Short mmCIF file of C-alpha atoms in Angstrom, two decimals:
data_model
loop_
_atom_site.label_atom_id
_atom_site.label_comp_id
_atom_site.label_asym_id
_atom_site.label_seq_id
_atom_site.Cartn_x
_atom_site.Cartn_y
_atom_site.Cartn_z
CA PRO A 83 88.69 74.16 63.11
CA SER A 84 92.30 74.44 61.72
CA LYS A 85 95.72 73.82 63.09
CA GLU A 86 97.54 75.29 60.13
CA TYR A 87 100.09 78.04 60.95
CA LEU A 88 99.24 81.62 60.07
CA THR A 89 95.48 81.09 60.57
CA VAL A 90 93.48 82.68 63.36
CA GLN A 91 91.95 79.22 64.10
CA ALA A 92 95.45 77.82 64.96
CA GLU A 93 96.04 80.36 67.45
CA ALA A 94 92.70 79.91 69.14
CA SER A 95 91.99 77.53 72.07
CA GLY A 96 90.88 74.26 70.58
CA ARG A 97 91.72 75.52 67.23
CA GLN A 98 88.35 77.27 66.65
CA ALA A 99 86.68 80.56 67.63
CA VAL A 100 83.48 82.50 66.95
CA VAL A 101 83.45 85.36 64.52
CA LEU A 102 80.74 88.12 65.32
CA SER A 103 79.54 90.43 62.71
CA GLN A 104 77.79 93.64 63.66
CA SER A 105 74.73 92.94 66.04
CA GLN A 106 75.74 89.32 66.47
CA SER A 107 76.55 87.82 69.88
CA VAL A 108 77.82 84.84 71.68
CA GLU A 109 76.61 83.69 75.08
CA PHE A 110 78.23 81.92 78.05
CA THR A 111 76.70 80.44 81.08
CA THR A 112 78.72 80.67 84.25
CA THR A 113 79.53 77.39 86.13
CA SER A 114 80.56 79.02 89.39
CA PRO A 115 80.03 82.36 91.25
CA SER A 116 82.07 85.05 89.69
CA ASN A 117 82.63 88.93 89.56
CA ALA A 118 85.13 89.36 86.74
CA ILE A 119 85.60 88.47 83.23
CA VAL A 120 88.57 88.11 80.74
CA VAL A 121 87.74 87.96 76.94
CA ARG A 122 90.26 86.72 74.50
CA TYR A 123 89.59 88.31 71.11
CA ASN A 124 90.93 89.41 67.73
CA ILE A 125 89.94 92.35 65.59
CA PRO A 126 91.47 93.63 62.34
CA ASP A 127 94.83 95.38 62.52
CA GLY A 128 94.53 99.06 62.99
CA SER A 129 91.06 99.02 64.40
CA SER A 130 89.65 99.72 67.97
CA GLY A 131 86.23 99.88 69.53
CA SER A 132 84.19 98.29 72.37
CA LEU A 133 82.34 95.16 73.03
CA ASP A 134 79.03 95.15 75.05
CA VAL A 135 78.63 92.68 77.84
CA TYR A 136 75.04 91.75 78.85
CA VAL A 137 74.25 89.91 82.10
CA ASN A 138 70.88 88.17 81.83
CA ASP A 139 69.92 90.53 79.02
CA SER A 140 70.95 93.74 80.74
CA LEU A 141 73.81 95.75 79.55
CA SER A 142 76.50 95.52 82.35
CA LEU A 143 79.90 96.48 80.69
CA SER A 144 81.46 97.95 77.72
CA LEU A 145 84.95 96.36 77.01
CA PRO A 146 87.58 98.39 75.12
CA LEU A 147 89.09 96.50 72.24
CA THR A 148 92.42 97.35 70.51
CA SER A 149 94.67 95.80 67.99
CA THR A 150 97.71 97.54 69.50
CA TYR A 151 99.16 94.37 71.06
CA SER A 152 98.48 91.91 68.30
CA TRP A 153 99.22 91.50 64.59
CA ILE A 154 102.88 90.68 64.02
CA TYR A 155 104.25 90.21 60.52
CA GLY A 156 107.32 88.83 58.77
CA SER A 157 109.46 85.91 60.07
CA THR A 158 109.80 84.67 63.70
CA PRO A 159 111.00 85.09 66.39
CA ILE A 160 111.28 88.92 66.00
CA GLY A 161 108.87 90.09 63.33
CA THR A 162 107.66 93.48 62.40
CA ASN A 163 104.61 95.72 62.67
CA ASN A 164 104.55 96.18 58.90
CA PRO A 165 101.55 94.37 57.15
CA ALA A 166 103.73 94.47 53.89
CA ASP A 167 105.99 91.94 55.28
CA GLY A 168 103.18 89.38 55.25
CA ASN A 169 102.99 86.15 57.33
CA ALA A 170 100.53 87.76 59.82
CA HIS A 171 100.44 86.02 63.26
CA HIS A 172 100.04 86.81 66.94
CA PHE A 173 96.35 87.55 66.31
CA PHE A 174 94.75 87.71 69.80
CA ASP A 175 94.79 89.84 72.93
CA ASP A 176 92.82 89.93 76.17
CA VAL A 177 90.56 92.48 77.86
CA ARG A 178 89.52 92.25 81.43
CA ALA A 179 86.91 93.80 83.76
CA LEU A 180 85.21 93.52 87.06
CA PHE A 181 81.52 93.34 87.09
CA ASN A 182 79.44 95.67 89.13
CA SER A 183 77.87 93.01 91.10
CA GLN A 184 78.25 89.33 92.08
CA LEU A 185 77.17 86.81 89.38
CA PRO A 186 75.74 83.59 90.76
CA GLU A 187 76.26 80.27 89.18
CA GLN A 188 74.22 79.81 85.90
CA THR A 189 74.17 83.47 85.02
CA ARG A 190 73.99 84.12 81.24
CA VAL A 191 76.71 86.43 79.93
CA ARG A 192 76.40 87.67 76.32
CA LEU A 193 79.09 89.38 74.35
CA GLN A 194 77.54 91.44 71.64
CA SER A 195 79.24 93.56 68.87
CA SER A 196 77.93 96.83 67.47
CA LEU A 197 81.08 97.27 65.42
CA ASN A 198 81.18 97.47 61.67
CA PHE A 199 84.11 95.10 61.43
CA PRO A 200 84.37 91.44 62.47
CA VAL A 201 85.24 90.53 66.15
CA THR A 202 86.56 87.07 66.82
CA ILE A 203 85.85 85.63 70.22
CA ASP A 204 88.15 82.78 71.44
CA LEU A 205 86.99 82.34 75.05
CA ALA A 206 85.81 84.00 78.21
CA ASP A 207 87.33 83.35 81.54
CA PHE A 208 85.21 84.02 84.67
CA TYR A 209 86.90 84.87 88.03
CA GLN A 210 85.99 85.24 91.54
CA VAL A 211 88.17 88.09 92.63
CA PRO A 212 88.53 88.78 96.38
CA VAL A 213 88.10 92.23 97.83
CA PRO A 214 91.16 94.38 97.78
CA TYR A 215 93.80 93.70 100.38
CA SER A 216 94.65 96.28 103.06
CA MET A 217 98.07 97.75 103.81
CA PRO A 218 99.83 95.74 106.59
CA SER A 219 99.44 97.60 109.91
CA VAL A 220 103.09 97.59 110.61
CA GLY A 221 106.37 97.40 108.78
CA TYR A 222 105.37 99.00 105.47
CA LEU A 223 105.78 102.32 103.74
CA ASN A 224 103.07 103.60 101.35
CA LEU A 225 104.14 104.61 97.92
CA VAL A 226 101.62 107.36 97.56
CA ASP A 227 103.41 109.11 100.64
CA TYR A 228 106.33 109.54 98.26
CA GLY A 229 104.35 111.49 95.74
CA ALA A 230 103.03 108.68 93.44
CA ASP A 231 100.00 109.48 91.28
CA SER A 232 97.41 106.62 91.79
CA THR A 233 95.35 107.73 88.67
CA GLY A 234 98.29 106.83 86.25
CA LYS A 235 98.13 110.08 84.53
CA SER A 236 101.64 111.18 85.57
CA ASP A 237 104.91 109.41 85.79
CA SER A 238 105.56 108.00 89.32
CA TYR A 239 109.07 106.64 88.69
CA GLN A 240 110.92 109.02 90.86
CA SER A 241 108.47 108.41 93.62
CA LEU A 242 108.96 104.75 93.23
CA GLU A 243 112.83 105.29 93.48
CA ARG A 244 112.52 107.25 96.59
CA ALA A 245 110.01 104.86 98.28
CA VAL A 246 112.19 101.83 97.45
CA TYR A 247 115.34 103.55 98.80
CA ALA A 248 113.51 104.52 101.91
CA ALA A 249 112.10 100.95 102.58
CA GLN A 250 115.36 99.26 101.90
CA SER A 251 117.23 101.68 104.25
CA GLN A 252 114.72 101.17 107.03
CA GLY A 253 114.37 97.48 106.59
CA LYS A 254 110.66 97.87 105.79
CA GLY A 255 108.39 96.67 102.94
CA LEU A 256 106.71 98.92 100.30
CA TRP A 257 102.79 99.05 99.95
CA ILE A 258 101.41 99.99 96.57
CA PRO A 259 97.69 100.62 97.18
CA GLN A 260 94.73 100.21 94.90
CA GLY A 261 95.10 102.38 91.76
CA LYS A 262 96.79 102.67 88.41
CA PHE A 263 100.50 103.81 88.47
CA THR A 264 102.69 104.75 85.48
CA PHE A 265 106.40 104.17 85.50
CA SER A 266 108.93 105.30 82.85
CA ASN A 267 111.63 102.78 83.65
CA ASN A 268 112.35 99.63 85.52
CA ILE A 269 113.57 99.52 89.18
CA GLN A 270 116.36 97.54 90.85
CA ILE A 271 115.50 96.12 94.22
CA ASP A 272 117.25 94.10 96.79
CA LYS A 273 116.09 92.76 100.39
CA ILE A 274 112.65 94.29 100.13
CA THR A 275 109.03 92.98 100.01
CA ILE A 276 106.60 94.80 97.78
CA ARG A 277 102.90 94.21 98.20
CA GLY A 278 99.73 95.44 96.30
CA ALA A 279 96.09 95.35 96.92
CA GLY A 280 95.66 92.44 94.49
CA PRO A 281 96.30 92.02 90.69
CA TRP A 282 92.88 93.33 89.78
CA TYR A 283 93.37 96.49 91.91
CA THR A 284 97.05 97.60 92.00
CA GLU A 285 98.01 97.99 88.38
CA LEU A 286 101.55 99.07 87.32
CA HIS A 287 101.99 100.38 83.76
CA GLY A 288 104.84 101.53 81.57
CA LYS A 289 107.08 100.74 78.66
CA ASN A 290 109.67 98.23 79.90
CA PHE A 291 108.65 98.42 83.48
CA GLY A 292 109.62 95.74 85.86
CA PHE A 293 111.34 94.76 89.12
CA TYR A 294 114.94 93.72 88.58
CA GLY A 295 117.54 92.09 90.81
CA LYS A 296 121.08 92.82 90.44
CA PHE A 297 122.83 91.23 87.53
CA PRO A 298 125.47 88.58 87.81
CA PRO A 299 127.97 88.12 89.21
CA GLN A 300 126.07 90.17 91.84
CA GLN A 301 122.66 89.10 92.86
CA SER A 302 119.67 90.47 94.98
CA THR A 303 118.41 88.35 97.75
CA ASN A 304 115.32 88.03 99.93
CA VAL A 305 112.93 89.90 97.60
CA GLY A 306 109.15 89.52 97.73
CA ILE A 307 106.68 90.70 95.02
CA TYR A 308 103.06 90.08 95.82
CA ASP A 309 99.51 90.84 94.65
CA LEU A 310 99.79 93.31 91.78
CA SER A 311 99.70 93.44 88.02
CA ILE A 312 102.18 94.79 85.50
CA PHE A 313 100.99 95.93 82.02
CA GLY A 314 103.69 96.78 79.56
CA GLN A 315 103.61 98.61 76.31
CA THR A 316 105.64 96.27 74.13
CA ILE A 317 104.21 95.91 70.56
CA ILE A 318 107.17 94.14 68.97
CA ARG A 319 109.89 91.81 70.12
CA ASN A 320 113.35 93.55 70.65
CA ASP A 321 115.94 91.27 72.20
CA ASP A 322 118.22 94.23 72.94
CA GLU A 323 115.56 95.69 75.15
CA ALA A 324 114.84 94.87 78.77
CA SER A 325 111.15 94.31 79.09
CA THR A 326 110.16 91.79 81.72
CA GLY A 327 108.00 91.88 84.85
CA ALA A 328 110.90 90.62 86.86
CA GLY A 329 114.54 90.16 85.91
CA GLY A 330 118.13 89.88 86.91
CA ALA A 331 119.23 87.56 89.78
CA LEU A 332 116.75 87.21 92.59
CA ALA A 333 118.11 84.60 95.10
CA LYS A 334 115.99 83.27 97.96
CA SER A 335 113.01 85.33 96.66
CA VAL A 336 109.28 84.96 96.02
CA ILE A 337 106.96 86.21 93.35
CA GLN A 338 103.26 85.47 94.14
CA ASN A 339 99.91 86.36 92.65
CA VAL A 340 101.38 88.74 90.06
CA TRP A 341 99.65 89.29 86.71
CA ILE A 342 101.81 90.26 83.62
CA GLU A 343 100.74 91.36 80.20
CA HIS A 344 102.14 93.11 77.16
CA ASN A 345 105.87 92.84 78.14
CA LYS A 346 108.38 91.10 76.07
CA CYS A 347 108.67 88.30 78.76
CA GLY A 348 106.73 87.61 81.84
CA PHE A 349 109.83 86.77 84.02
CA TRP A 350 113.31 86.38 82.59
CA LEU A 351 115.86 85.50 85.41
CA ASP A 352 119.50 85.30 84.82
CA GLY A 353 121.68 83.23 87.10
CA PRO A 354 123.77 82.23 88.86
CA PHE A 355 121.39 82.30 91.79
CA ASP A 356 119.32 79.85 93.76
CA SER A 357 116.02 79.32 95.71
CA MET A 358 113.51 81.27 93.57
CA LEU A 359 109.76 80.61 93.94
CA ILE A 360 107.23 81.77 91.41
CA THR A 361 103.79 80.85 92.46
CA GLY A 362 100.13 81.63 91.69
CA CYS A 363 100.98 84.08 88.86
CA THR A 364 99.24 84.85 85.48
CA ILE A 365 101.29 85.61 82.39
CA ARG A 366 99.58 86.54 79.05
CA ASN A 367 100.13 88.15 75.79
CA THR A 368 103.98 88.51 75.70
CA PHE A 369 106.20 88.70 72.66
CA ALA A 370 108.86 86.29 73.95
CA ASP A 371 109.03 83.65 76.76
CA GLY A 372 106.46 83.47 79.60
CA ILE A 373 109.19 82.52 82.19
CA ASN A 374 112.77 81.61 81.47
CA PHE A 375 115.33 80.28 84.10
CA HIS A 376 118.45 81.34 82.21
CA LYS A 377 122.04 80.38 82.89
CA GLY A 378 122.88 79.25 86.42
CA VAL A 379 119.46 79.13 88.06
CA THR A 380 119.19 76.34 90.62
CA SER A 381 116.90 74.97 93.21
CA SER A 382 113.96 77.08 91.96
CA VAL A 383 110.31 76.44 91.32
CA VAL A 384 107.48 77.70 89.16
CA GLU A 385 104.05 76.40 90.33
CA HIS A 386 100.36 77.13 90.10
CA THR A 387 100.85 79.54 87.31
CA VAL A 388 98.78 80.15 84.11
CA VAL A 389 100.63 81.17 80.97
CA ARG A 390 98.89 81.99 77.61
CA ASN A 391 99.81 83.48 74.32
CA THR A 392 103.50 83.90 74.61
CA GLY A 393 105.63 84.77 71.71
CA ASP A 394 108.22 82.06 72.46
CA ASP A 395 108.50 79.08 75.02
CA GLY A 396 105.79 79.21 77.74
CA LEU A 397 108.13 77.91 80.44
CA ALA A 398 111.87 77.27 79.79
CA MET A 399 114.87 76.20 81.70
CA TRP A 400 117.80 77.28 79.63
CA ALA A 401 121.20 76.17 81.11
CA GLU A 402 123.39 78.24 78.83
CA SER A 403 127.02 77.07 79.07
CA PRO A 404 129.20 77.38 81.09
CA ASN A 405 126.95 77.86 84.16
CA TYR A 406 126.03 75.06 86.59
CA TYR A 407 122.32 74.71 86.47
CA GLY A 408 119.87 72.31 87.99
CA TYR A 409 117.31 70.84 90.56
CA ASN A 410 114.58 73.19 89.19
CA ILE A 411 110.92 72.27 88.98
CA PHE A 412 107.96 73.35 86.97
CA GLN A 413 104.87 71.91 88.61
CA PHE A 414 101.06 72.32 88.57
CA ASN A 415 101.17 75.04 85.86
CA THR A 416 98.75 75.51 82.76
CA VAL A 417 100.62 76.59 79.55
CA GLN A 418 98.52 77.38 76.60
CA LEU A 419 99.00 78.81 73.09
CA PRO A 420 102.69 79.59 72.87
CA ILE A 421 102.62 81.16 69.52
CA LEU A 422 106.23 79.98 68.78
CA ALA A 423 108.21 77.17 70.22
CA ASN A 424 107.15 74.93 73.20
CA ALA A 425 104.82 74.92 75.96
CA ILE A 426 107.55 73.77 78.41
CA ALA A 427 111.23 73.17 77.57
CA ILE A 428 114.27 72.01 79.34
CA TYR A 429 117.46 72.90 77.44
CA GLY A 430 120.32 71.24 79.44
CA GLY A 431 121.05 71.12 83.10
CA GLU A 432 121.15 68.62 86.06
CA HIS A 433 118.24 66.88 87.66
CA ASN A 434 115.29 69.17 86.47
CA SER A 435 111.71 68.16 86.57
CA ILE A 436 108.37 68.85 84.79
CA LEU A 437 105.50 67.69 87.04
CA ASP A 438 101.71 67.75 86.96
CA ASN A 439 101.35 70.46 84.20
CA ILE A 440 98.74 70.99 81.51
CA CYS A 441 100.05 71.90 78.09
CA LEU A 442 97.71 72.89 75.29
CA ASP A 443 97.59 74.20 71.69
CA THR A 444 101.18 74.76 70.60
CA VAL A 445 101.32 76.70 67.15
CA THR A 446 104.57 76.27 65.36
CA GLN A 447 108.21 75.06 65.85
CA GLY A 448 107.51 73.42 69.16
CA ALA A 449 106.28 70.62 71.20
CA GLY A 450 104.25 70.26 74.34
CA VAL A 451 107.37 69.29 76.21
CA GLN A 452 110.82 69.47 74.67
CA ILE A 453 113.96 68.06 76.19
CA GLY A 454 117.54 68.36 74.96
CA PRO A 455 120.80 70.25 74.85
CA ARG A 456 120.11 73.30 72.68
CA PHE A 457 121.14 76.86 72.28
CA GLN A 458 124.66 76.43 73.61
CA SER A 459 123.42 74.80 76.77
CA VAL A 460 125.25 72.49 79.03
CA ASP A 461 124.49 68.79 78.65
CA LEU A 462 121.65 67.11 80.59
CA SER A 463 122.98 65.34 83.64
CA ASN A 464 121.68 63.21 86.42
CA THR A 465 117.98 62.29 85.97
CA THR A 466 115.57 64.51 84.09
CA THR A 467 111.86 63.71 85.14
CA VAL A 468 108.74 64.44 83.19
CA ALA A 469 105.75 63.04 85.19
CA ARG A 470 101.97 63.29 85.40
CA ASN A 471 101.55 65.83 82.68
CA THR A 472 98.56 66.34 80.28
CA LEU A 473 99.30 67.31 76.66
CA VAL A 474 96.45 68.38 74.45
CA ARG A 475 96.76 69.46 70.73
CA THR A 476 100.51 69.98 71.06
CA GLY A 477 103.19 69.49 68.60
CA SER A 478 103.21 71.66 65.52
CA THR A 479 104.43 72.50 62.06
CA GLY A 480 107.95 73.06 61.38
CA GLN A 481 107.20 76.25 59.51
CA GLY A 482 108.55 75.39 56.04
CA ALA A 483 110.47 72.26 57.32
CA THR A 484 109.37 68.95 56.03
CA VAL A 485 109.47 67.61 59.59
CA THR A 486 106.77 68.39 62.11
CA TYR A 487 107.16 68.46 65.91
CA GLY A 488 105.79 65.81 68.22
CA ALA A 489 103.89 66.34 71.41
CA ILE A 490 106.93 65.06 73.30
CA GLY A 491 110.13 66.18 71.56
CA MET A 492 113.75 64.99 72.21
CA TYR A 493 116.04 67.60 70.44
CA CYS A 494 119.71 67.88 70.30
CA ASP A 495 121.51 70.82 68.57
CA ASP A 496 124.61 70.45 66.38
CA GLY A 497 124.95 66.65 66.56
CA ARG A 498 125.06 66.59 70.41
CA SER A 499 123.70 63.68 72.43
CA ILE A 500 121.64 62.74 75.43
CA ASN A 501 123.09 60.07 77.63
CA SER A 502 121.95 60.76 81.06
CA PRO A 503 118.58 59.19 82.15
CA VAL A 504 115.37 61.05 81.12
CA VAL A 505 112.21 59.52 82.67
CA PHE A 506 108.74 59.97 81.38
CA ASN A 507 105.90 58.52 83.36
CA ASN A 508 102.05 58.88 83.68
CA LEU A 509 101.51 61.15 80.77
CA TYR A 510 98.32 61.71 78.88
CA ILE A 511 98.82 62.82 75.21
CA SER A 512 95.76 63.84 73.20
CA GLU A 513 95.11 65.08 69.72
CA SER A 514 98.79 65.56 68.77
CA TYR A 515 99.53 67.68 65.65
CA ALA A 516 101.75 64.89 64.45
CA SER A 517 103.57 62.06 66.38
CA ALA A 518 102.95 61.74 70.20
CA ILE A 519 106.60 60.96 71.06
CA GLN A 520 109.35 62.12 68.63
CA PHE A 521 113.18 61.77 68.78
CA TYR A 522 114.11 64.50 66.39
CA SER A 523 117.93 65.14 66.21
CA GLY A 524 121.26 64.08 67.72
CA THR A 525 122.07 60.72 69.45
CA ILE A 526 119.51 59.89 72.20
CA ASN A 527 120.06 57.21 74.79
CA ASN A 528 118.71 56.25 78.33
CA LEU A 529 115.19 57.24 77.84
CA GLN A 530 112.47 55.55 79.89
CA PHE A 531 108.71 55.71 79.07
CA ASP A 532 106.15 54.15 81.47
CA THR A 533 102.45 54.42 81.72
CA ILE A 534 101.89 56.65 78.72
CA THR A 535 98.27 57.01 77.22
CA ILE A 536 98.07 58.39 73.64
CA ASP A 537 94.82 59.21 72.02
CA SER A 538 95.00 60.50 68.39
CA ALA A 539 98.30 61.07 66.72
CA THR A 540 100.00 60.20 63.42
CA TYR A 541 102.37 57.81 65.10
CA ALA A 542 102.81 56.80 68.75
CA VAL A 543 106.63 57.12 68.33
CA GLU A 544 108.75 58.68 65.70
CA GLU A 545 112.42 57.69 65.67
CA ARG A 546 114.49 59.93 63.47
CA VAL A 547 117.91 59.46 65.24
CA SER A 548 120.13 56.68 66.58
CA GLY A 549 119.95 55.71 70.20
CA SER A 550 117.84 53.61 72.51
CA ALA A 551 114.75 53.95 74.84
CA GLN A 552 112.66 51.68 77.05
CA PHE A 553 108.88 51.56 76.79
CA SER A 554 106.34 49.84 79.19
CA ASN A 555 102.61 50.24 79.79
CA ILE A 556 101.96 52.31 76.71
CA VAL A 557 98.40 52.51 75.42
CA ALA A 558 97.94 54.16 72.11
CA THR A 559 94.66 54.59 70.10
CA ASN A 560 93.40 56.55 67.10
CA LEU A 561 96.77 56.50 65.38
CA LYS A 562 96.49 57.76 61.74
CA ASN A 563 99.61 56.04 60.30
CA GLY A 564 100.73 53.47 62.76
CA GLY A 565 102.47 52.71 66.07
CA ILE A 566 106.14 53.17 65.33
CA TRP A 567 107.93 55.10 62.45
CA ASN A 568 111.65 54.28 62.56
CA CYS A 569 113.58 56.22 59.95
CA GLY A 570 116.71 56.59 62.30
CA SER A 571 119.82 54.66 61.36
CA GLN A 572 120.19 52.72 64.55
CA PHE A 573 117.47 53.20 67.01
CA GLN A 574 116.49 50.37 69.48
#
C-alpha cells in the first residue's frame, strides 16, 4: 500500500491494487445476487486489449480495456496527454458489462489476463440491474420516430433536436429507448421530461454531449432526466469547453438514475436558480468536478449518488460572488477517489449542509470535507452543518507544499475569515493522511465539534490560524504525533 501522490497505489481504493501479468488472475466471490459487473483497472498508456471474465471456471465475458481515458501528465488541474511532461496521474478507468445470466450469491468470478503487459485491477462492483423499462403508454414521443439511429453508428443529433422541439411544443415527454445513440453536440431543453430504458440500456454517446438548461439570467424550469447513461469522449480537461452531463440553469428540475462517464464534469449547474434534485446517479471518471452547484444555486439537493475518480472536487457548492446562494444539501452520497481536491466542499454561502455521506481516498490537495470562503466566493453565513459523515483515508499531500491537508479542512483564501457558525457532529474519521481536523488558513471562529470519533491520524486537531472552536465528546485513538498541534498565533 502507498498513499504517495503520483503512484498507482495512491489512486486505488484502499491504497492498494492487484497487478496481473500474462495468465494471472484475481477472483471475487459475490455476496448477493447480481447480473452485471464494473471493473476498475489500469493498463499502460497507449495500450488496449481485453480481460476475460470466468464465472465458476467457465468463460462468460471478454471486457474491452483501453488507456484512452486515463494517463494525464504535467501539472494539475489541467494537464496534458504528453508523456514527456512527466508527473503521470489519473491512472484508472472503468469497464462495465451485463452477464448473460443471473449470478446467485457466492458465485466465483475470476478476472484473467492473457495480455503481454501488466493489468492492474483495483476493484470489481457487482450489480443487480432491473429489466429495461418500457415506454410510458401515454404522453411521450419516441426518439427513433424522428430518425435516430439506435446502433450509434450515425449521428442522431438532428433527430434529437426535432424530437425535443416536438415534445416541448406538444407538452409531452421524450422517450429514448434501449440502444446506443451518438450525438455531435449538446442540447438545450426546457419544460420537458426525458426518460430512458435504464442506464445500462439507454446509452448516449458523444463528445461534449449533455442536456443543458438556459444560461443565466434566463433559466429552464420543470425539466426531468431519468434512467439513462451518458458517455463522453473527453481525454483532457479544457475549461473553455462545455462538457457535462447536465449544465446551465435547471430550476424546479429532477435528474434521477443517470450514469455519467468520460465527461469533463458530471453535472455543472450555474445559478441563479432554485429547487434542483439530483438523486440516485452514478458519476465516474471525469476530468473535473463530479457535481458543482455554482453561483446562485439555492434550495437544491444531491442525494443517494455515487461519485468516483473525478479530476477535481467530487461534490462542491461554489457560491461565487456576488450571487446569493444557500440552503443546499448533499446527503447520503458516496464520494471516492477525487484525484485532485476534496471529496466534498462548501465554498461560501448560507445555511448549507453535508449530511450522512461517505468520503474515501482523497489523493492530493484536498480534504474529505473542506469548508471556507474560497475562489472569490461569498462569505459563509447563517449556520453551516456537517453531520453524520464517515471519512476514511481522507486528507492528502499538498503536492509540493510543506503542509498536508487534514480529513476535515477549514480553509479561507486571501486572509479572509469564518465568523458564522459551522457545526460538526457525529463524525467518524479513520486513517487520515495527516491530521483529522485542520484549521489551515485565514481567521476561523465560531466552530463547534461534538461527538467526533478519530481512529488513526498524525494529530487529532491541527491549528495553523488564529480563532476559536468548541470541542465536546471527542474520542481520538492511534494518533501518531499527539492530540493537538497549535502553531497558530492565537487559537483558543
